[in-house]
Short mmCIF file of C-alpha atoms (C1' of nucleotides) in Angstrom, two decimals:
data_model
loop_
_atom_site.label_atom_id
_atom_site.label_comp_id
_atom_site.label_asym_id
_atom_site.label_seq_id
_atom_site.Cartn_x
_atom_site.Cartn_y
_atom_site.Cartn_z
CA UNK A 241 12.83 -25.43 -24.34
CA UNK A 242 10.04 -24.61 -26.71
CA UNK A 243 8.96 -21.55 -28.67
CA UNK A 244 6.55 -19.79 -26.38
CA UNK A 245 3.11 -18.97 -27.79
CA UNK A 246 1.32 -15.67 -27.39
CA UNK A 247 -0.19 -16.49 -23.97
CA UNK A 248 3.24 -17.36 -22.55
CA UNK A 249 4.74 -14.07 -23.72
CA UNK A 250 1.82 -12.14 -22.25
CA UNK A 251 2.33 -13.98 -18.99
CA UNK A 252 6.04 -13.10 -19.00
CA UNK A 253 5.23 -9.44 -19.46
CA UNK A 254 2.80 -9.57 -16.59
CA UNK A 255 5.30 -11.41 -14.34
CA UNK A 256 8.01 -8.84 -14.98
CA UNK A 257 5.63 -5.86 -14.67
CA UNK A 258 4.16 -7.12 -11.38
CA UNK A 259 7.63 -7.24 -9.88
CA UNK A 260 8.44 -3.71 -11.05
CA UNK A 261 5.02 -2.19 -10.26
CA UNK A 262 5.26 -3.63 -6.75
CA UNK A 263 8.73 -2.27 -6.23
CA UNK A 264 8.53 1.12 -7.98
CA UNK A 265 4.72 1.76 -8.21
CA UNK A 266 2.81 2.46 -11.40
CA UNK A 267 4.22 5.91 -12.13
CA UNK A 268 7.69 4.98 -10.97
CA UNK A 269 7.88 2.09 -13.47
CA UNK A 270 8.65 3.14 -17.06
CA UNK A 271 8.03 1.04 -20.11
CA UNK A 272 11.74 1.18 -20.68
CA UNK A 273 12.20 -0.55 -17.35
CA UNK A 274 9.73 -3.30 -18.20
CA UNK A 275 11.29 -3.69 -21.63
CA UNK A 276 14.81 -3.83 -20.18
CA UNK A 277 13.77 -6.51 -17.71
CA UNK A 278 12.15 -8.45 -20.56
CA UNK A 279 15.09 -7.76 -22.88
CA UNK A 280 12.61 -6.66 -25.53
CA UNK A 281 11.24 -3.44 -26.97
CA UNK A 282 8.06 -1.38 -26.45
CA UNK A 283 6.23 -2.43 -29.66
CA UNK A 284 6.56 -6.04 -28.46
CA UNK A 285 4.76 -5.03 -25.26
CA UNK A 286 2.21 -2.89 -27.09
CA UNK A 287 1.35 -5.88 -29.27
CA UNK A 288 -0.09 -7.65 -26.20
CA UNK A 289 -1.39 -4.64 -24.25
CA UNK A 290 -3.07 -1.41 -25.29
CA UNK A 291 -1.02 0.63 -22.83
CA UNK A 292 0.72 0.70 -19.45
CA UNK A 293 -2.63 1.11 -17.71
CA UNK A 294 -3.97 -2.17 -19.13
CA UNK A 295 -0.91 -4.08 -17.86
CA UNK A 296 -1.28 -2.58 -14.39
CA UNK A 297 -4.99 -3.26 -14.13
CA UNK A 298 -4.69 -6.77 -15.37
CA UNK A 299 -2.24 -7.61 -12.55
CA UNK A 300 -4.09 -5.71 -9.92
CA UNK A 301 -7.35 -7.44 -10.82
CA UNK A 302 -5.84 -10.94 -10.63
CA UNK A 303 -4.35 -10.23 -7.24
CA UNK A 304 -7.52 -8.79 -5.86
CA UNK A 305 -9.71 -11.64 -7.11
CA UNK A 306 -7.33 -14.21 -5.66
CA UNK A 307 -7.64 -12.67 -2.25
CA UNK A 308 -11.23 -11.52 -2.31
CA UNK A 309 -12.80 -14.85 -3.33
CA UNK A 310 -11.68 -16.75 -0.21
CA UNK A 311 -15.00 -16.37 1.52
CA UNK A 312 -17.11 -17.87 -1.31
CA UNK A 313 -18.69 -21.21 -0.52
CA UNK A 314 -21.02 -23.40 -2.60
CA UNK A 315 -24.76 -22.81 -1.91
CA UNK A 316 -25.13 -26.45 -0.80
CA UNK A 317 -22.31 -26.24 1.75
CA UNK A 318 -24.23 -26.94 5.04
CA UNK A 319 -21.31 -26.98 7.44
CA UNK A 320 -21.58 -24.69 10.50
CA UNK A 321 -20.59 -21.04 10.09
CA UNK A 322 -17.50 -21.21 12.33
CA UNK A 323 -16.22 -24.20 10.35
CA UNK A 324 -16.62 -22.34 7.04
CA UNK A 325 -15.13 -19.23 8.58
CA UNK A 326 -12.01 -21.24 9.70
CA UNK A 327 -11.52 -22.59 6.19
CA UNK A 328 -12.30 -19.15 4.58
CA UNK A 329 -9.79 -17.39 6.80
CA UNK A 330 -7.14 -19.96 6.05
CA UNK A 331 -7.82 -19.63 2.30
CA UNK A 332 -7.77 -15.80 2.65
CA UNK A 333 -4.41 -15.85 4.35
CA UNK A 334 -2.91 -18.38 1.92
CA UNK A 335 -4.05 -16.12 -0.97
CA UNK A 336 -2.54 -13.06 0.77
CA UNK A 337 0.83 -14.76 1.04
CA UNK A 338 0.74 -16.29 -2.40
CA UNK A 339 -0.30 -12.94 -4.05
CA UNK A 340 1.32 -10.43 -1.70
CA UNK A 341 2.71 -8.37 -4.66
CA UNK A 342 -0.28 -8.17 -7.00
CA UNK A 343 -2.72 -8.04 -4.08
CA UNK A 344 -1.05 -4.97 -2.65
CA UNK A 345 -1.35 -2.89 -5.86
CA UNK A 346 -5.13 -2.30 -5.41
CA UNK A 347 -4.76 -0.40 -2.09
CA UNK A 348 -1.19 0.90 -2.22
CA UNK A 349 -1.45 2.46 -5.75
CA UNK A 350 -5.23 3.20 -5.89
CA UNK A 351 -4.61 6.63 -7.41
CA UNK A 352 -3.13 5.02 -10.57
CA UNK A 353 -6.24 3.06 -11.29
CA UNK A 354 -9.05 4.47 -13.42
CA UNK A 355 -12.14 5.51 -11.45
CA UNK A 356 -14.27 2.80 -13.13
CA UNK A 357 -11.74 0.16 -12.31
CA UNK A 358 -11.65 1.38 -8.71
CA UNK A 359 -15.43 1.01 -8.65
CA UNK A 360 -15.10 -2.58 -9.84
CA UNK A 361 -12.60 -3.28 -7.07
CA UNK A 362 -14.88 -1.72 -4.46
CA UNK A 363 -17.70 -3.97 -5.67
CA UNK A 364 -15.39 -6.99 -5.24
CA UNK A 365 -14.44 -5.90 -1.74
CA UNK A 366 -18.07 -5.18 -0.78
CA UNK A 367 -19.12 -8.72 -1.66
CA UNK A 368 -16.11 -10.11 0.21
CA UNK A 369 -16.88 -8.13 3.37
CA UNK A 370 -20.56 -8.97 3.08
CA UNK A 371 -19.81 -12.73 2.93
CA UNK A 372 -17.28 -12.46 5.72
CA UNK A 373 -19.52 -10.47 8.05
CA UNK A 374 -22.51 -12.82 7.40
CA UNK A 375 -20.50 -15.92 8.33
CA UNK A 376 -18.97 -14.20 11.35
CA UNK A 377 -22.42 -13.17 12.71
CA UNK A 378 -23.85 -16.68 12.10
CA UNK A 379 -21.03 -18.15 14.01
CA UNK A 380 -21.49 -15.77 16.84
CA UNK A 381 -25.25 -16.43 16.91
CA UNK A 382 -24.30 -20.19 17.15
CA UNK A 383 -22.21 -19.29 20.24
CA UNK A 384 -19.01 -20.38 18.50
CA UNK A 385 -17.47 -16.98 18.02
CA UNK A 386 -16.87 -13.85 20.20
CA UNK A 387 -16.15 -10.34 18.93
CA UNK A 388 -17.53 -6.87 19.24
CA UNK A 389 -18.17 -4.74 16.14
CA UNK A 390 -18.42 -7.07 13.20
CA UNK A 391 -17.16 -4.73 10.43
CA UNK A 392 -14.27 -3.42 12.49
CA UNK A 393 -13.22 -6.95 13.35
CA UNK A 394 -13.45 -7.95 9.74
CA UNK A 395 -11.38 -4.84 8.73
CA UNK A 396 -8.78 -5.73 11.35
CA UNK A 397 -8.51 -9.33 10.04
CA UNK A 398 -8.18 -8.18 6.48
CA UNK A 399 -5.45 -5.70 7.53
CA UNK A 400 -3.33 -8.52 8.84
CA UNK A 401 -3.31 -10.21 5.38
CA UNK A 402 -3.31 -7.03 3.35
CA UNK A 403 -0.43 -5.29 5.08
CA UNK A 404 1.83 -8.20 4.54
CA UNK A 405 3.36 -6.51 1.49
CA UNK A 406 5.26 -4.19 3.88
CA UNK A 407 7.22 -6.86 5.68
CA UNK A 408 6.84 -10.30 4.06
CA UNK A 409 9.86 -11.81 2.27
CA UNK A 410 9.23 -15.22 0.54
CA UNK A 411 12.76 -16.37 1.48
CA UNK A 412 12.60 -15.23 5.08
CA UNK A 413 12.96 -16.75 8.52
CA UNK A 414 9.70 -18.66 8.53
CA UNK A 415 8.48 -20.78 5.57
CA UNK A 416 5.31 -19.60 3.78
CA UNK A 417 3.07 -22.50 5.01
CA UNK A 418 4.07 -21.81 8.54
CA UNK A 419 3.50 -18.02 8.12
CA UNK A 420 -0.02 -18.79 6.80
CA UNK A 421 -0.78 -21.13 9.69
CA UNK A 422 0.53 -18.71 12.36
CA UNK A 423 -1.30 -15.67 10.95
CA UNK A 424 -4.52 -17.64 10.46
CA UNK A 425 -4.19 -18.70 14.09
CA UNK A 426 -4.02 -14.94 15.02
CA UNK A 427 -7.14 -14.26 12.98
CA UNK A 428 -8.95 -17.06 14.87
CA UNK A 429 -8.12 -15.32 18.18
CA UNK A 430 -9.55 -12.06 16.80
CA UNK A 431 -13.01 -13.63 16.29
CA UNK A 432 -12.73 -15.80 19.40
CA UNK A 433 -12.52 -19.08 17.46
CA UNK A 434 -11.06 -21.85 19.52
CA UNK A 435 -10.06 -24.27 16.73
CA UNK A 436 -6.48 -24.39 15.46
CA UNK A 437 -5.89 -23.76 11.75
CA UNK A 438 -5.41 -27.01 9.85
CA UNK A 439 -2.27 -27.61 7.98
CA UNK A 440 -2.51 -27.50 4.18
CA UNK A 441 -2.21 -31.26 3.86
CA UNK A 442 -5.08 -31.83 6.33
CA UNK A 443 -7.33 -29.30 4.62
CA UNK A 444 -6.73 -31.00 1.24
CA UNK A 445 -7.51 -34.41 2.75
CA UNK A 446 -10.76 -33.33 4.47
CA UNK A 447 -12.17 -30.92 1.88
CA UNK A 448 -11.68 -32.25 -1.62
CA UNK A 449 -14.40 -30.29 -3.49
CA UNK A 450 -13.14 -27.67 -5.87
CA UNK A 451 -14.71 -24.18 -5.30
CA UNK A 452 -13.80 -22.80 -8.67
CA UNK B 11 -6.98 37.21 11.13
CA UNK B 12 -3.21 37.80 11.31
CA UNK B 13 -0.42 37.87 8.76
CA UNK B 14 1.13 34.38 9.00
CA UNK B 15 4.81 34.15 9.73
CA UNK B 16 7.28 31.90 7.96
CA UNK B 17 6.55 28.90 10.17
CA UNK B 18 2.76 29.20 9.49
CA UNK B 19 3.33 29.38 5.75
CA UNK B 20 5.60 26.37 5.90
CA UNK B 21 3.01 24.44 7.81
CA UNK B 22 0.34 25.41 5.37
CA UNK B 23 2.44 23.95 2.55
CA UNK B 24 2.93 20.72 4.56
CA UNK B 25 -0.74 20.40 5.34
CA UNK B 26 -1.81 20.89 1.70
CA UNK B 27 0.99 18.59 0.44
CA UNK B 28 0.14 15.87 2.93
CA UNK B 29 -3.40 15.68 1.63
CA UNK B 30 -2.23 15.57 -2.01
CA UNK B 31 0.60 13.08 -1.46
CA UNK B 32 -1.76 10.77 0.44
CA UNK B 33 -4.38 10.94 -2.33
CA UNK B 34 -2.15 10.90 -5.44
CA UNK B 35 1.22 9.52 -4.17
CA UNK B 36 4.56 11.30 -4.54
CA UNK B 37 4.98 10.92 -8.25
CA UNK B 38 1.32 11.56 -8.94
CA UNK B 39 1.38 14.93 -7.11
CA UNK B 40 2.93 17.73 -9.16
CA UNK B 41 4.22 21.00 -7.73
CA UNK B 42 1.59 22.70 -9.88
CA UNK B 43 -1.10 20.78 -7.94
CA UNK B 44 0.40 21.94 -4.57
CA UNK B 45 0.71 25.51 -5.84
CA UNK B 46 -2.85 25.52 -7.17
CA UNK B 47 -4.30 24.27 -3.87
CA UNK B 48 -2.19 26.92 -2.05
CA UNK B 49 -3.11 29.59 -4.65
CA UNK B 50 0.48 30.45 -4.97
CA UNK B 51 3.51 29.74 -7.31
CA UNK B 52 6.40 27.29 -7.38
CA UNK B 53 9.08 29.82 -6.27
CA UNK B 54 7.06 30.46 -3.11
CA UNK B 55 7.16 26.80 -2.21
CA UNK B 56 10.85 26.54 -3.08
CA UNK B 57 11.62 29.42 -0.71
CA UNK B 58 10.61 27.15 2.16
CA UNK B 59 11.71 23.70 0.76
CA UNK B 60 14.71 22.65 -1.25
CA UNK B 61 12.65 20.40 -3.47
CA UNK B 62 9.60 18.07 -3.64
CA UNK B 63 11.53 15.32 -1.95
CA UNK B 64 12.13 17.49 1.11
CA UNK B 65 8.45 18.29 1.59
CA UNK B 66 7.55 14.57 1.14
CA UNK B 67 10.17 13.29 3.66
CA UNK B 68 9.29 15.95 6.22
CA UNK B 69 5.64 14.88 6.20
CA UNK B 70 6.57 11.12 6.14
CA UNK B 71 8.99 11.45 9.04
CA UNK B 72 6.50 13.25 11.22
CA UNK B 73 3.87 10.63 10.69
CA UNK B 74 6.26 7.71 11.31
CA UNK B 75 7.66 9.18 14.47
CA UNK B 76 4.18 9.87 15.84
CA UNK B 77 3.22 6.21 15.37
CA UNK B 78 6.55 4.57 16.20
CA UNK B 79 7.19 6.24 19.57
CA UNK B 80 4.08 4.72 21.21
CA UNK B 81 6.07 1.96 22.90
CA UNK B 82 8.57 4.26 24.58
CA UNK B 83 8.38 4.37 28.39
CA UNK B 84 10.50 6.24 30.97
CA UNK B 85 13.29 4.04 32.47
CA UNK B 86 11.83 4.56 35.97
CA UNK B 87 8.38 3.26 34.90
CA UNK B 88 8.09 0.17 37.15
CA UNK B 89 4.56 -0.95 36.21
CA UNK B 90 4.02 -4.57 35.12
CA UNK B 91 4.69 -5.29 31.41
CA UNK B 92 1.07 -6.07 30.58
CA UNK B 93 -0.08 -2.71 31.91
CA UNK B 94 2.54 -0.86 29.87
CA UNK B 95 1.59 -2.94 26.82
CA UNK B 96 -2.06 -1.93 27.26
CA UNK B 97 -1.13 1.74 27.42
CA UNK B 98 1.34 1.48 24.59
CA UNK B 99 -1.06 -0.28 22.25
CA UNK B 100 -3.71 2.29 23.03
CA UNK B 101 -1.23 5.15 22.28
CA UNK B 102 -0.13 3.36 19.09
CA UNK B 103 -3.69 2.93 17.87
CA UNK B 104 -4.55 6.56 18.74
CA UNK B 105 -1.51 7.77 16.81
CA UNK B 106 -2.44 5.60 13.79
CA UNK B 107 -5.88 7.17 13.69
CA UNK B 108 -4.61 10.73 14.27
CA UNK B 109 -1.87 10.31 11.63
CA UNK B 110 -3.38 7.88 9.14
CA UNK B 111 -2.42 10.05 6.18
CA UNK B 112 1.20 10.96 6.94
CA UNK B 113 1.79 7.62 8.70
CA UNK B 114 0.82 5.67 5.49
CA UNK B 115 3.36 7.44 3.29
CA UNK B 116 6.31 5.50 4.70
CA UNK B 117 5.05 2.04 3.60
CA UNK B 118 2.78 2.92 0.75
CA UNK B 119 5.17 5.12 -1.12
CA UNK B 120 8.47 3.61 -0.04
CA UNK B 121 9.92 3.72 -3.51
CA UNK B 122 9.81 7.49 -3.57
CA UNK B 123 12.02 7.90 -0.49
CA UNK B 124 15.74 8.17 -0.73
CA UNK B 125 17.65 5.07 0.32
CA UNK B 126 19.25 6.79 3.29
CA UNK B 127 15.81 8.06 4.41
CA UNK B 128 14.47 4.53 4.15
CA UNK B 129 17.32 3.40 6.31
CA UNK B 130 16.33 5.97 8.92
CA UNK B 131 12.72 4.77 8.90
CA UNK B 132 13.91 1.14 9.18
CA UNK B 133 15.95 2.07 12.24
CA UNK B 134 12.91 3.78 13.77
CA UNK B 135 10.80 0.64 13.12
CA UNK B 136 13.42 -1.65 14.50
CA UNK B 137 13.52 0.19 17.78
CA UNK B 138 9.69 0.21 17.90
CA UNK B 139 9.47 -3.55 17.28
CA UNK B 140 12.25 -4.27 19.74
CA UNK B 141 10.44 -2.35 22.51
CA UNK B 142 7.11 -3.96 21.59
CA UNK B 143 8.49 -7.56 21.50
CA UNK B 144 10.36 -6.98 24.81
CA UNK B 145 7.27 -5.88 26.62
CA UNK B 146 5.19 -8.65 25.02
CA UNK B 147 7.56 -11.38 26.21
CA UNK B 148 7.83 -9.93 29.66
CA UNK B 149 4.05 -9.95 29.97
CA UNK B 150 3.93 -13.52 28.76
CA UNK B 151 6.65 -14.53 31.18
CA UNK B 152 4.51 -12.94 33.96
CA UNK B 153 1.68 -15.17 32.83
CA UNK B 154 -0.43 -12.14 31.83
CA UNK B 155 -0.37 -12.63 28.07
CA UNK B 156 -0.73 -15.46 25.64
CA UNK B 157 0.47 -15.63 21.98
CA UNK B 158 2.67 -17.86 19.73
CA UNK B 159 5.40 -16.21 17.58
CA UNK B 160 6.25 -12.86 19.17
CA UNK B 161 7.43 -11.04 15.95
CA UNK B 162 4.51 -12.34 13.82
CA UNK B 163 2.01 -11.27 16.50
CA UNK B 164 3.71 -7.85 16.69
CA UNK B 165 3.52 -7.53 12.89
CA UNK B 166 -0.19 -8.52 12.88
CA UNK B 167 -0.97 -5.91 15.52
CA UNK B 168 0.93 -3.19 13.69
CA UNK B 169 -0.89 -4.20 10.50
CA UNK B 170 -4.25 -3.43 12.06
CA UNK B 171 -3.14 0.15 12.78
CA UNK B 172 -1.09 0.59 9.64
CA UNK B 173 -3.62 -0.57 7.08
CA UNK B 174 -6.14 1.83 8.37
CA UNK B 175 -5.28 4.26 5.55
CA UNK B 176 -7.15 2.00 3.20
CA UNK B 177 -10.52 2.21 4.86
CA UNK B 178 -10.62 4.81 7.62
CA UNK B 179 -12.62 8.03 7.03
CA UNK B 180 -12.51 10.60 9.89
CA UNK B 181 -16.10 11.54 9.32
CA UNK B 182 -17.36 7.94 9.18
CA UNK B 183 -19.92 5.85 11.01
CA UNK B 184 -17.96 5.40 14.24
CA UNK B 185 -16.32 8.42 15.99
CA UNK B 186 -12.43 8.36 16.22
CA UNK B 187 -12.22 7.74 19.93
CA UNK B 188 -14.52 4.78 19.62
CA UNK B 189 -12.57 3.39 16.63
CA UNK B 190 -9.39 3.62 18.74
CA UNK B 191 -11.07 1.87 21.67
CA UNK B 192 -12.54 -0.92 19.51
CA UNK B 193 -9.31 -1.57 17.55
CA UNK B 194 -7.18 -1.51 20.72
CA UNK B 195 -9.59 -4.05 22.20
CA UNK B 196 -8.90 -6.27 19.15
CA UNK B 197 -5.13 -5.92 19.66
CA UNK B 198 -5.59 -7.01 23.26
CA UNK B 199 -7.26 -10.19 22.10
CA UNK B 200 -4.36 -10.86 19.76
CA UNK B 201 -1.90 -10.98 22.73
CA UNK B 202 -4.37 -12.64 25.12
CA UNK B 203 -4.64 -9.60 27.25
CA UNK B 204 -7.85 -9.73 29.41
CA UNK B 205 -8.12 -5.99 30.36
CA UNK B 206 -10.38 -3.69 28.43
CA UNK B 207 -8.79 -0.61 26.86
CA UNK B 208 -9.33 2.50 29.01
CA UNK B 209 -11.18 5.52 27.57
CA UNK B 210 -9.04 8.48 26.82
CA UNK B 211 -10.35 10.47 29.73
CA UNK B 212 -9.47 7.62 32.14
CA UNK B 213 -5.96 7.29 30.78
CA UNK B 214 -5.28 11.03 31.14
CA UNK B 215 -6.59 10.93 34.78
CA UNK B 216 -4.46 7.89 35.79
CA UNK B 217 -1.25 8.55 33.89
CA UNK B 218 -0.31 12.21 33.92
CA UNK B 219 3.46 12.05 33.32
CA UNK B 220 4.68 13.29 29.96
CA UNK B 221 6.68 10.80 27.93
CA UNK B 222 8.16 13.45 25.68
"C1'" DC C 195 7.03 36.53 -4.86
"C1'" DC C 196 5.82 35.90 -10.21
"C1'" DT C 197 6.67 35.07 -15.36
"C1'" DA C 198 9.18 32.64 -18.18
"C1'" DC C 199 11.67 29.05 -19.46
"C1'" DC C 200 15.50 25.14 -19.29
"C1'" DG C 201 17.24 20.11 -19.68
"C1'" DA C 202 15.32 15.52 -19.23
"C1'" DT C 203 12.40 12.21 -19.69
"C1'" DC C 204 7.82 10.33 -20.12
"C1'" DG C 205 4.22 7.09 -22.78
"C1'" DG C 206 3.10 5.91 -27.09
"C1'" DT C 207 3.65 5.29 -32.37
"C1'" DA C 208 5.61 6.30 -36.91
"C1'" DG C 209 8.08 4.00 -41.09
"C1'" DG C 210 10.49 -0.01 -42.74
"C1'" DC D 26 -0.26 -10.35 -47.34
"C1'" DC D 27 0.66 -11.20 -42.39
"C1'" DT D 28 3.35 -11.48 -37.85
"C1'" DA D 29 6.66 -9.76 -34.89
"C1'" DC D 30 9.83 -6.96 -34.07
"C1'" DC D 31 13.83 -2.72 -34.55
"C1'" DG D 32 15.82 2.11 -34.63
"C1'" DA D 33 14.32 6.57 -34.37
"C1'" DT D 34 11.50 10.04 -33.01
"C1'" DC D 35 6.85 12.02 -32.12
"C1'" DG D 36 3.79 15.29 -28.94
"C1'" DG D 37 3.27 16.60 -24.18
"C1'" DT D 38 4.71 17.36 -19.58
"C1'" DA D 39 7.59 16.71 -15.52
"C1'" DG D 40 10.76 19.05 -11.85
"C1'" DG D 41 13.28 22.89 -11.06
#
DNA sequence: CCTACCGATCGGTAGG
DNA sequence: CCTACCGATCGGTAGG
């Protein structure tokens, strides 16, 4: 045990609030509930955050960024589009599973976000979809993929990851890695990609460069 | 113009409330907002409904039933499983598009539903998934379908319809019928079904029996 | 069908 | 003088 510093305490607030916001929504979660779960008081929370809104948007932003950066590749990555898409979809699905709570807040509780924050999220999503659609169409032009409307197919694939909040339970029947592999394999079928999704260990062995 | 009877007035309340609940969530919608949109007062609304909860659950139940009954077939329907699945998936997707607002309330605002109502919804969903998975596995046994984990594939297909609330706009780029056709076609790929989804007019010509 | 009003509970902040 | 908190209570607003 060690005395936690400020950053640790802030993280603890965020962790507890994420759980409560996911379960009860923004308006359904009171500061009293957050404080009770933290076994602390409101002024303690208000020392680290200006208000409830700031806590909520911090969590929401993290989750959204984690999911929406999966299609980013270095400019010098010259692999074929369908290979990048396979890796990107796998990263996307892994991020959806790892962040299924915070990732859901953006679209499930949109009304509780300030308009300017919503605009920031829409920008993030627009870039994600632009990257995704570009890679998809390159892969199709290369004859490696097969699908009809690009944007609708992209929306459908994102739905599979995004809607996970409604049914996924971390301690469920299938282990997380296996869920990621199986769902990624379903996304592959949706774009007519033949390859099987790599296992996490394979991906780490083949692709060692850090993208962040 | 005619003087609306009690049922009409009730429906008007439900229509206005559905729009507001979808946009602002249950807790974010006040009775004052509903009354203002209706240009009436709270006691008028409380003449037709016991409380805010009853309005919300009435709307939610309708949407959920509309979507979750798509996989029901008459006991004497002897068509092959993959044919029934094709029709069921098409009906499911059409119901998701037609009820994207009320259908979303069940999973987006779950916390605002009473536990016993949540249990009723879970029962409805369990029957839907049971029917869906049964037909899927029959079709696979017949050699007409191809997929891995049945339940995960079912979840993924439902996600495509369910998550539509996050992006679908009735007055958007693609007309509703075309959205339904394109998304159903994507569901077909997810289960390895070769057939193309029928157009609405075709389906009505071929299959005239009422399922309700 | 409306005006007026209640018990309670909310997010946020005061003094110490 | 600062920080990190507590007990108490503020102004406003919710459902009914």
